[in-house]
Amino acid sequence: MASVEVESLPAFPFIGPDSNPFIPVGESDLNRLGGPVGKVRLPFGGWAWLMTRHEDVRQLLRHPGFSSDQYRPGFPVLNPIPPTREGASGLFIFMDGEQHSRFRRMLTAEFMIKNIRRIEPLIEETVVDALERMRAIGPPVDLMSEFALPVPSMTICHLLGVPYSDHDFFQHHSAVIMDRKSGPEEIDGALGALDGLLGELIAFKRTSPDEDLLSRLVAERVVPGELREDELKSMAMLLLVAGHETTANMIGLSALALLEHPECLDALRADPGLAPGMVEELLRYVTVVRTGLPRLAMEDAEIGGQKIRAGEGVVAMLSMANRDASVFQDPEGFDSTRREAHRHMAFGFGLHQCIGQPLARAELRVALLELARRFPGLKAETTLADVPKRHMAVTFGLGELPVTW
Ligand code: HEM
């Protein structure tokens, strides 16, 4: 495609209107798209197809002919990536085929609902501690830094077996990796720092194993020679990073959405059994992985009536698929009792569908229930227009959420 033509395409990623964090795509971007499947201009050069319909996104994400490997030439890169693949030997989110499933299989059982139930008391303790600390600070407080960010980071650190004293270090470096404004060198530096600490931790788990995921993977996979230590390090890094910003932004934006609908908070207090359904609708309505999921066509294919040629890039825009009127009635509205909410694709779809979703759902359910219960007079000290928005590399979230009670 000639560069002049690419210049005339709508620039991607879309940045929603500043007036409302719950509108994923502004009117002007929607008008420029001109249809459910169209071409967009990528931030680091080139173009890609954009898929926005629910069914097209499903088709794309389950199609084995599309690659997730961002190091392949022609991959539709949406975020700055480290210049080399070094240190990425276990980042299976960017792998295809057998290479991908080899790593994923090692974690499937760990993240199954029954295993997540076992750590629910710990999630509850983490949530309650953070909320009571917040109460002790006194209003107004920033719900993002005091609650939404520490809860998922403490939970994943605990699951992996990262000691409490290293928690701030992990939170800081994972934020650098996920920040769209971080340059490749900064990301490299943060990856190096995490790599160093994880190396020390793994060495420690070899001699002093405990009841945690790292210890289990060392004993069951590394020691028998099934998994290399560098692979385990980057696998752990993926879990730390993937489980942190996503869940934190979901907690923050969900709290804001519920504060905009106080009747839902009342209903939650009266009937905690409403929480799982409400969480599904929040996942749909918020869709923190707003930019979408990039893929590279490895073979000719047809998605949503559009012929896609091998070597072309495609982006599955989850936030728009989750607002598809053919699946969700009145899709722009928030309806906490929506029956079809579970059809959302906030966790992706197909081979790479989020492995941490049972954990994320448990964290969200406990966090929102306890917030409603313990802070019945909670109010946002900001408006939808004024609340600082943050467009991170992969996720969308709030810079802060000032609240009072
Ligand atoms: C609300 C919170 C979360 C959201 C919205 C979310 C979203 C997603 C999405 C959309 C994908 C698909 C990526 C792709 O297809 O390229 C994904 C994959 C993944 N997520 Fe999550 N995630 C969340 C929480 C978590 C948690 C808590 C963990 C683990 C601790 C986690 C670990 C992963 C991993 C390892 C993958 C890669 C799976 C694979 O490639 O097979 N996520 N997530």
Short mmCIF file of C-alpha atoms and ligand atoms in Angstrom, two decimals:
data_model
loop_
_atom_site.label_atom_id
_atom_site.label_comp_id
_atom_site.label_asym_id
_atom_site.label_seq_id
_atom_site.Cartn_x
_atom_site.Cartn_y
_atom_site.Cartn_z
CA MET A 1 0.00 0.00 0.00
CA ALA A 2 1.49 3.40 -1.00
CA SER A 3 2.57 5.59 1.94
CA VAL A 4 0.27 8.42 0.74
CA GLU A 5 -2.70 6.08 1.00
CA VAL A 6 -1.64 4.89 4.48
CA GLU A 7 -1.41 8.53 5.61
CA SER A 8 -5.08 9.03 4.77
CA LEU A 9 -6.27 6.11 6.98
CA PRO A 10 -7.71 6.70 10.48
CA ALA A 11 -4.87 6.77 13.03
CA PHE A 12 -4.92 3.84 15.45
CA PRO A 13 -5.13 3.24 18.44
CA PHE A 14 -8.23 5.33 18.97
CA ILE A 15 -8.28 7.52 22.01
CA GLY A 16 -11.85 7.76 23.34
CA PRO A 17 -13.34 11.19 24.08
CA ASP A 18 -11.88 12.84 27.18
CA SER A 19 -15.37 13.58 28.47
CA ASN A 20 -16.30 10.01 29.43
CA PRO A 21 -14.05 7.03 30.27
CA PHE A 22 -16.87 4.64 29.35
CA ILE A 23 -16.99 5.61 25.68
CA PRO A 24 -14.25 3.54 24.00
CA VAL A 25 -14.33 5.20 20.59
CA GLY A 26 -15.19 8.82 19.83
CA GLU A 27 -17.76 9.84 17.21
CA SER A 28 -15.12 11.21 14.82
CA ASP A 29 -13.07 7.97 14.82
CA LEU A 30 -16.25 5.95 14.31
CA ASN A 31 -17.21 8.11 11.33
CA ARG A 32 -13.75 7.80 9.79
CA LEU A 33 -13.87 4.00 10.05
CA GLY A 34 -16.79 3.86 7.67
CA GLY A 35 -17.73 0.22 8.38
CA PRO A 36 -17.23 -2.78 10.67
CA VAL A 37 -14.09 -3.97 8.83
CA GLY A 38 -11.67 -1.31 7.64
CA LYS A 39 -8.05 -0.29 7.39
CA VAL A 40 -6.30 1.77 10.05
CA ARG A 41 -2.89 3.46 10.20
CA LEU A 42 -0.58 1.92 12.81
CA PRO A 43 1.44 4.01 15.32
CA PHE A 44 4.86 2.68 14.19
CA GLY A 45 4.19 2.66 10.45
CA GLY A 46 2.10 0.57 8.10
CA TRP A 47 -1.55 -0.35 8.32
CA ALA A 48 -3.80 -3.18 9.52
CA TRP A 49 -7.37 -4.41 9.18
CA LEU A 50 -9.56 -3.52 12.14
CA MET A 51 -12.24 -6.03 13.18
CA THR A 52 -15.01 -4.54 15.32
CA ARG A 53 -17.96 -6.98 15.11
CA HIS A 54 -18.44 -9.63 17.80
CA GLU A 55 -18.61 -12.55 15.37
CA ASP A 56 -15.62 -11.34 13.29
CA VAL A 57 -13.48 -10.95 16.41
CA ARG A 58 -14.41 -14.49 17.50
CA GLN A 59 -13.58 -15.87 14.07
CA LEU A 60 -10.23 -14.10 13.99
CA LEU A 61 -9.14 -15.07 17.50
CA ARG A 62 -9.89 -18.76 17.04
CA HIS A 63 -8.34 -18.98 13.56
CA PRO A 64 -5.06 -20.98 13.70
CA GLY A 65 -3.70 -19.13 10.64
CA PHE A 66 -3.09 -15.91 12.61
CA SER A 67 0.08 -15.35 14.62
CA SER A 68 0.56 -13.56 17.96
CA ASP A 69 4.34 -13.33 17.49
CA GLN A 70 5.18 -9.64 17.54
CA TYR A 71 8.75 -10.31 16.33
CA ARG A 72 7.57 -11.62 12.94
CA PRO A 73 8.23 -9.16 10.10
CA GLY A 74 5.02 -7.35 9.19
CA PHE A 75 3.40 -7.88 12.62
CA PRO A 76 0.98 -4.98 13.38
CA VAL A 77 2.94 -3.56 16.31
CA LEU A 78 0.81 -1.35 18.59
CA ASN A 79 3.29 -0.72 21.41
CA PRO A 80 7.02 -0.15 21.73
CA ILE A 81 8.66 -3.56 22.00
CA PRO A 82 12.16 -4.39 23.27
CA PRO A 83 14.63 -4.48 20.35
CA THR A 84 15.53 -8.16 20.85
CA ARG A 85 13.72 -11.30 21.89
CA GLU A 86 16.29 -11.82 24.64
CA GLY A 87 14.68 -12.55 28.00
CA ALA A 88 11.37 -13.41 26.31
CA SER A 89 11.78 -17.17 26.22
CA GLY A 90 8.64 -17.85 28.28
CA LEU A 91 6.40 -14.98 27.17
CA PHE A 92 3.91 -17.40 25.68
CA ILE A 93 1.30 -14.70 25.03
CA PHE A 94 3.44 -13.87 21.96
CA MET A 95 3.90 -17.48 20.82
CA ASP A 96 2.00 -19.72 18.41
CA GLY A 97 1.19 -23.39 18.03
CA GLU A 98 2.94 -26.09 20.06
CA GLN A 99 5.47 -23.61 21.47
CA HIS A 100 2.58 -21.63 23.00
CA SER A 101 0.62 -24.61 24.31
CA ARG A 102 3.70 -26.16 25.93
CA PHE A 103 3.88 -23.22 28.36
CA ARG A 104 0.13 -22.71 28.70
CA ARG A 105 -0.40 -26.36 29.66
CA MET A 106 1.99 -25.97 32.60
CA LEU A 107 -0.27 -23.31 34.10
CA THR A 108 -3.77 -24.48 33.18
CA ALA A 109 -4.41 -26.41 36.39
CA GLU A 110 -2.98 -23.65 38.58
CA PHE A 111 -5.59 -21.17 37.36
CA MET A 112 -8.58 -23.49 37.41
CA ILE A 113 -11.59 -22.25 39.37
CA LYS A 114 -11.19 -24.88 42.09
CA ASN A 115 -7.61 -23.80 42.75
CA ILE A 116 -8.51 -20.13 42.75
CA ARG A 117 -11.23 -20.87 45.35
CA ARG A 118 -8.47 -22.07 47.64
CA ILE A 119 -6.81 -18.66 47.62
CA GLU A 120 -10.05 -16.71 48.04
CA PRO A 121 -9.53 -16.21 51.79
CA LEU A 122 -6.21 -14.59 50.92
CA ILE A 123 -7.85 -12.30 48.36
CA GLU A 124 -10.40 -11.34 51.02
CA GLU A 125 -7.65 -10.58 53.51
CA THR A 126 -5.74 -8.48 50.95
CA VAL A 127 -8.88 -6.54 50.00
CA VAL A 128 -9.98 -5.92 53.60
CA ASP A 129 -6.45 -4.84 54.65
CA ALA A 130 -6.24 -2.35 51.77
CA LEU A 131 -9.71 -0.95 52.53
CA GLU A 132 -9.04 -0.59 56.25
CA ARG A 133 -5.72 1.14 55.49
CA MET A 134 -7.64 3.48 53.22
CA ARG A 135 -10.11 4.21 56.02
CA ALA A 136 -7.26 4.94 58.41
CA ILE A 137 -5.77 7.49 55.98
CA GLY A 138 -9.14 9.26 55.93
CA PRO A 139 -10.97 11.00 53.07
CA PRO A 140 -10.26 12.11 50.44
CA VAL A 141 -8.05 9.27 49.17
CA ASP A 142 -7.00 8.07 45.75
CA LEU A 143 -8.78 4.73 45.28
CA MET A 144 -6.38 3.74 42.48
CA SER A 145 -3.16 3.97 44.49
CA GLU A 146 -4.62 2.83 47.83
CA PHE A 147 -6.84 0.01 46.61
CA ALA A 148 -7.10 -0.83 42.91
CA LEU A 149 -3.33 -1.12 42.25
CA PRO A 150 -2.12 -2.88 45.42
CA VAL A 151 -4.83 -5.59 45.54
CA PRO A 152 -3.97 -7.41 42.27
CA SER A 153 -0.26 -6.87 42.70
CA MET A 154 -0.26 -8.33 46.25
CA THR A 155 -2.44 -11.22 45.08
CA ILE A 156 -0.25 -12.23 42.14
CA CYS A 157 2.93 -11.75 44.21
CA HIS A 158 1.47 -14.05 46.85
CA LEU A 159 0.37 -16.64 44.29
CA LEU A 160 3.86 -16.73 42.77
CA GLY A 161 5.63 -16.62 46.11
CA VAL A 162 7.22 -13.17 45.76
CA PRO A 163 7.91 -11.88 49.29
CA TYR A 164 5.93 -8.88 50.55
CA SER A 165 9.12 -6.81 50.86
CA ASP A 166 9.67 -7.01 47.06
CA HIS A 167 6.13 -6.04 46.23
CA ASP A 168 6.77 -2.28 45.56
CA PHE A 169 9.74 -3.14 43.34
CA PHE A 170 7.55 -5.41 41.22
CA GLN A 171 4.69 -2.93 41.07
CA HIS A 172 6.99 -0.11 39.92
CA HIS A 173 8.76 -2.07 37.16
CA SER A 174 5.62 -3.68 35.86
CA ALA A 175 4.04 -0.18 35.56
CA VAL A 176 7.04 0.96 33.44
CA ILE A 177 6.64 -2.06 31.13
CA MET A 178 2.95 -1.32 30.60
CA ASP A 179 3.30 2.45 30.09
CA ARG A 180 2.81 3.53 26.47
CA LYS A 181 5.17 6.45 27.13
CA SER A 182 8.07 4.18 28.15
CA GLY A 183 10.75 3.93 25.45
CA PRO A 184 12.31 0.59 24.41
CA GLU A 185 15.37 1.23 26.63
CA GLU A 186 13.23 1.98 29.68
CA ILE A 187 11.20 -1.19 29.06
CA ASP A 188 14.44 -3.14 28.65
CA GLY A 189 15.70 -1.72 31.96
CA ALA A 190 12.52 -2.66 33.81
CA LEU A 191 12.56 -6.15 32.29
CA GLY A 192 16.21 -6.52 33.36
CA ALA A 193 15.41 -5.44 36.92
CA LEU A 194 12.52 -7.93 37.22
CA ASP A 195 14.63 -10.61 35.60
CA GLY A 196 17.39 -10.10 38.21
CA LEU A 197 15.03 -10.36 41.15
CA LEU A 198 13.19 -13.37 39.72
CA GLY A 199 16.55 -15.11 39.17
CA GLU A 200 17.40 -14.66 42.85
CA LEU A 201 13.94 -15.85 43.88
CA ILE A 202 14.11 -18.98 41.76
CA ALA A 203 17.51 -19.85 43.23
CA PHE A 204 15.98 -19.42 46.69
CA LYS A 205 12.97 -21.63 45.86
CA ARG A 206 15.32 -24.41 44.76
CA THR A 207 16.72 -24.68 48.26
CA SER A 208 13.73 -23.42 50.29
CA PRO A 209 10.53 -24.44 48.48
CA ASP A 210 7.18 -23.26 49.80
CA GLU A 211 3.49 -23.65 48.93
CA ASP A 212 3.62 -21.29 45.95
CA LEU A 213 3.53 -21.40 42.16
CA LEU A 214 7.23 -20.61 41.62
CA SER A 215 8.27 -23.34 44.06
CA ARG A 216 5.98 -25.84 42.33
CA LEU A 217 7.25 -24.96 38.86
CA VAL A 218 10.86 -25.20 40.04
CA ALA A 219 10.32 -28.60 41.68
CA GLU A 220 8.00 -30.14 39.05
CA ARG A 221 9.35 -28.63 35.80
CA VAL A 222 12.79 -27.04 36.20
CA VAL A 223 14.44 -29.72 38.33
CA PRO A 224 13.34 -32.64 36.03
CA GLY A 225 14.67 -30.63 33.05
CA GLU A 226 11.33 -29.91 31.40
CA LEU A 227 11.59 -26.13 31.76
CA ARG A 228 14.68 -23.93 31.62
CA GLU A 229 15.23 -21.36 34.33
CA ASP A 230 15.21 -18.44 31.86
CA GLU A 231 11.88 -19.73 30.54
CA LEU A 232 10.43 -19.84 34.04
CA LYS A 233 11.69 -16.30 34.70
CA SER A 234 9.90 -14.82 31.71
CA MET A 235 6.80 -16.92 32.34
CA ALA A 236 6.63 -15.48 35.88
CA MET A 237 7.21 -12.00 34.46
CA LEU A 238 4.28 -12.46 32.09
CA LEU A 239 2.00 -13.45 34.98
CA LEU A 240 3.12 -10.48 37.07
CA VAL A 241 2.60 -7.98 34.29
CA ALA A 242 -0.53 -9.46 32.67
CA GLY A 243 -2.34 -9.89 35.97
CA HIS A 244 -1.56 -6.50 37.41
CA GLU A 245 -2.52 -3.47 35.30
CA THR A 246 -5.50 -5.23 33.75
CA THR A 247 -7.13 -6.13 37.06
CA ALA A 248 -6.15 -2.82 38.72
CA ASN A 249 -7.74 -0.80 35.92
CA MET A 250 -10.81 -3.03 36.03
CA ILE A 251 -11.21 -2.44 39.80
CA GLY A 252 -10.79 1.35 39.41
CA LEU A 253 -13.13 1.75 36.44
CA SER A 254 -15.68 -0.66 37.94
CA ALA A 255 -15.74 1.36 41.17
CA LEU A 256 -16.32 4.52 39.14
CA ALA A 257 -19.08 2.88 37.06
CA LEU A 258 -20.84 1.69 40.23
CA LEU A 259 -20.50 5.13 41.85
CA GLU A 260 -22.27 6.46 38.76
CA HIS A 261 -25.01 3.87 39.43
CA PRO A 262 -25.42 3.97 43.24
CA GLU A 263 -28.54 1.80 43.00
CA CYS A 264 -26.21 -1.07 41.98
CA LEU A 265 -24.10 -0.58 45.10
CA ASP A 266 -27.28 -0.69 47.22
CA ALA A 267 -28.40 -3.85 45.43
CA LEU A 268 -24.99 -5.45 45.97
CA ARG A 269 -25.12 -4.70 49.70
CA ALA A 270 -28.60 -6.20 49.93
CA ASP A 271 -27.79 -9.27 47.85
CA PRO A 272 -24.11 -10.29 47.43
CA GLY A 273 -25.31 -13.03 45.08
CA LEU A 274 -25.68 -10.32 42.41
CA ALA A 275 -21.90 -9.79 42.32
CA PRO A 276 -20.90 -12.41 39.70
CA GLY A 277 -23.44 -11.11 37.13
CA MET A 278 -22.49 -7.51 37.84
CA VAL A 279 -18.81 -8.34 37.34
CA GLU A 280 -19.56 -9.81 33.88
CA GLU A 281 -21.42 -6.66 32.83
CA LEU A 282 -18.59 -4.49 34.16
CA LEU A 283 -16.05 -6.55 32.20
CA ARG A 284 -18.12 -5.99 29.04
CA TYR A 285 -18.86 -2.31 29.65
CA VAL A 286 -15.32 -1.33 30.67
CA THR A 287 -13.19 -3.66 28.45
CA VAL A 288 -9.82 -2.50 29.79
CA VAL A 289 -7.88 -4.10 26.90
CA ARG A 290 -9.34 -1.32 24.85
CA THR A 291 -6.78 -1.05 22.07
CA GLY A 292 -7.44 -4.61 21.03
CA LEU A 293 -5.42 -7.66 20.09
CA PRO A 294 -3.04 -7.58 17.11
CA ARG A 295 -2.45 -10.62 14.89
CA LEU A 296 -0.52 -11.36 11.69
CA ALA A 297 -2.10 -13.44 8.90
CA MET A 298 0.15 -16.43 8.12
CA GLU A 299 -2.12 -17.62 5.30
CA ASP A 300 -4.88 -16.17 3.14
CA ALA A 301 -8.19 -16.08 5.02
CA GLU A 302 -11.60 -14.50 4.99
CA ILE A 303 -12.99 -12.85 8.12
CA GLY A 304 -16.29 -11.00 8.21
CA GLY A 305 -16.53 -11.12 4.43
CA GLN A 306 -13.11 -9.46 4.04
CA LYS A 307 -10.31 -11.30 2.23
CA ILE A 308 -7.12 -11.07 4.25
CA ARG A 309 -3.86 -11.95 2.59
CA ALA A 310 -0.92 -13.74 4.21
CA GLY A 311 1.42 -11.09 5.64
CA GLU A 312 -1.33 -8.58 6.47
CA GLY A 313 -1.95 -7.40 10.02
CA VAL A 314 -5.31 -7.48 11.78
CA VAL A 315 -6.48 -6.00 15.08
CA ALA A 316 -9.41 -7.47 17.04
CA MET A 317 -11.04 -4.53 18.79
CA LEU A 318 -12.52 -6.08 21.92
CA SER A 319 -14.11 -2.88 23.19
CA MET A 320 -16.21 -2.46 20.04
CA ALA A 321 -17.10 -6.16 19.84
CA ASN A 322 -18.37 -5.84 23.40
CA ARG A 323 -20.69 -3.05 22.24
CA ASP A 324 -22.05 -4.97 19.23
CA ALA A 325 -25.80 -4.37 19.10
CA SER A 326 -26.44 -7.72 17.42
CA VAL A 327 -25.31 -9.46 20.63
CA PHE A 328 -25.92 -6.92 23.41
CA GLN A 329 -29.21 -5.07 23.67
CA ASP A 330 -28.73 -1.31 24.16
CA PRO A 331 -24.96 -1.96 24.18
CA GLU A 332 -23.89 1.56 25.23
CA GLY A 333 -25.88 1.32 28.45
CA PHE A 334 -24.71 -0.24 31.73
CA ASP A 335 -27.22 -2.87 32.88
CA SER A 336 -26.02 -4.76 35.95
CA THR A 337 -28.57 -7.55 35.41
CA ARG A 338 -27.95 -7.99 31.66
CA ARG A 339 -28.56 -11.63 30.78
CA GLU A 340 -26.20 -11.81 27.83
CA ALA A 341 -23.30 -10.07 29.64
CA HIS A 342 -21.31 -13.34 29.84
CA ARG A 343 -20.88 -13.26 26.04
CA HIS A 344 -18.34 -10.43 26.36
CA MET A 345 -14.78 -10.90 25.11
CA ALA A 346 -12.98 -8.76 27.69
CA PHE A 347 -10.64 -11.74 28.27
CA GLY A 348 -10.12 -12.32 24.56
CA PHE A 349 -11.20 -15.53 22.84
CA GLY A 350 -9.71 -18.70 21.42
CA LEU A 351 -6.24 -20.08 21.96
CA HIS A 352 -4.84 -17.16 23.93
CA GLN A 353 -7.96 -16.44 25.98
CA CYS A 354 -6.91 -15.09 29.38
CA ILE A 355 -5.62 -17.87 31.60
CA GLY A 356 -6.01 -15.67 34.70
CA GLN A 357 -9.73 -15.03 34.30
CA PRO A 358 -10.91 -17.08 37.31
CA LEU A 359 -8.44 -15.15 39.46
CA ALA A 360 -9.45 -11.78 37.97
CA ARG A 361 -13.15 -12.55 38.48
CA ALA A 362 -12.57 -13.55 42.12
CA GLU A 363 -10.54 -10.39 42.80
CA LEU A 364 -13.18 -8.17 41.19
CA ARG A 365 -16.06 -9.83 43.01
CA VAL A 366 -14.41 -9.61 46.43
CA ALA A 367 -13.07 -6.08 45.85
CA LEU A 368 -16.41 -4.62 44.75
CA LEU A 369 -18.45 -6.43 47.40
CA GLU A 370 -16.20 -5.31 50.25
CA LEU A 371 -16.02 -1.77 48.89
CA ALA A 372 -19.83 -1.61 48.82
CA ARG A 373 -20.15 -3.18 52.27
CA ARG A 374 -17.47 -1.27 54.12
CA PHE A 375 -17.97 2.15 52.54
CA PRO A 376 -21.75 2.66 52.19
CA GLY A 377 -21.31 6.44 51.88
CA LEU A 378 -18.59 6.29 49.19
CA LYS A 379 -18.63 9.13 46.62
CA ALA A 380 -16.35 10.09 43.75
CA GLU A 381 -14.66 13.47 44.31
CA THR A 382 -14.47 14.00 40.57
CA THR A 383 -16.60 13.82 37.45
CA LEU A 384 -16.44 11.55 34.40
CA ALA A 385 -14.99 14.45 32.41
CA ASP A 386 -12.38 15.44 35.01
CA VAL A 387 -11.15 12.05 36.22
CA PRO A 388 -7.61 11.56 34.80
CA LYS A 389 -7.60 8.87 32.12
CA ARG A 390 -4.59 6.71 31.34
CA HIS A 391 -4.00 5.08 28.00
CA MET A 392 -1.44 2.42 28.84
CA ALA A 393 0.28 0.18 26.31
CA VAL A 394 -2.37 -2.52 26.37
CA THR A 395 -4.96 -1.32 28.84
CA PHE A 396 -7.06 1.72 29.49
CA GLY A 397 -7.55 2.97 33.03
CA LEU A 398 -7.68 5.87 35.44
CA GLY A 399 -4.63 7.87 36.56
CA GLU A 400 -6.36 8.40 39.90
CA LEU A 401 -9.82 8.15 41.41
CA PRO A 402 -10.31 10.57 44.30
CA VAL A 403 -13.06 9.37 46.64
CA THR A 404 -14.60 10.46 49.91
CA TRP A 405 -17.12 8.91 52.34
C1 HEM B 1 -9.68 -8.08 34.49
C2 HEM B 1 -8.46 -8.55 34.36
C3 HEM B 1 -7.90 -9.11 33.10
C4 HEM B 1 -8.21 -8.85 31.79
C5 HEM B 1 -9.26 -7.88 31.27
C6 HEM B 1 -7.35 -9.69 30.98
C7 HEM B 1 -7.38 -9.73 29.59
C8 HEM B 1 -6.66 -10.60 28.82
C9 HEM B 1 -6.78 -10.75 27.38
C10 HEM B 1 -7.70 -9.92 26.51
C11 HEM B 1 -5.92 -11.73 26.98
C12 HEM B 1 -5.76 -12.26 25.56
C13 HEM B 1 -4.48 -11.81 24.90
C14 HEM B 1 -4.35 -12.27 23.46
O1 HEM B 1 -5.20 -13.00 22.95
O2 HEM B 1 -3.38 -11.86 22.81
C15 HEM B 1 -5.24 -12.20 28.16
C16 HEM B 1 -4.27 -13.18 28.17
C17 HEM B 1 -3.56 -13.54 29.28
N1 HEM B 1 -3.80 -13.15 30.59
FE1 HEM B 1 -5.23 -11.89 31.21
N2 HEM B 1 -6.54 -10.43 31.80
C18 HEM B 1 -6.84 -10.12 33.10
C19 HEM B 1 -6.28 -10.67 34.24
C20 HEM B 1 -5.27 -11.59 34.25
C21 HEM B 1 -4.68 -12.18 35.43
C22 HEM B 1 -5.14 -11.91 36.86
C23 HEM B 1 -3.67 -13.01 34.99
C24 HEM B 1 -2.73 -13.89 35.79
C25 HEM B 1 -2.32 -13.72 36.93
C26 HEM B 1 -3.64 -12.95 33.56
C27 HEM B 1 -2.76 -13.64 32.76
C28 HEM B 1 -2.86 -13.74 31.39
C29 HEM B 1 -1.97 -14.55 30.59
C30 HEM B 1 -0.80 -15.39 31.08
C31 HEM B 1 -2.40 -14.43 29.26
C32 HEM B 1 -1.82 -15.11 28.02
C33 HEM B 1 -2.59 -16.36 27.69
C34 HEM B 1 -2.08 -17.04 26.43
O3 HEM B 1 -1.39 -16.42 25.62
O4 HEM B 1 -2.37 -18.24 26.27
N3 HEM B 1 -4.62 -12.09 33.13
N4 HEM B 1 -5.72 -11.51 29.27
#
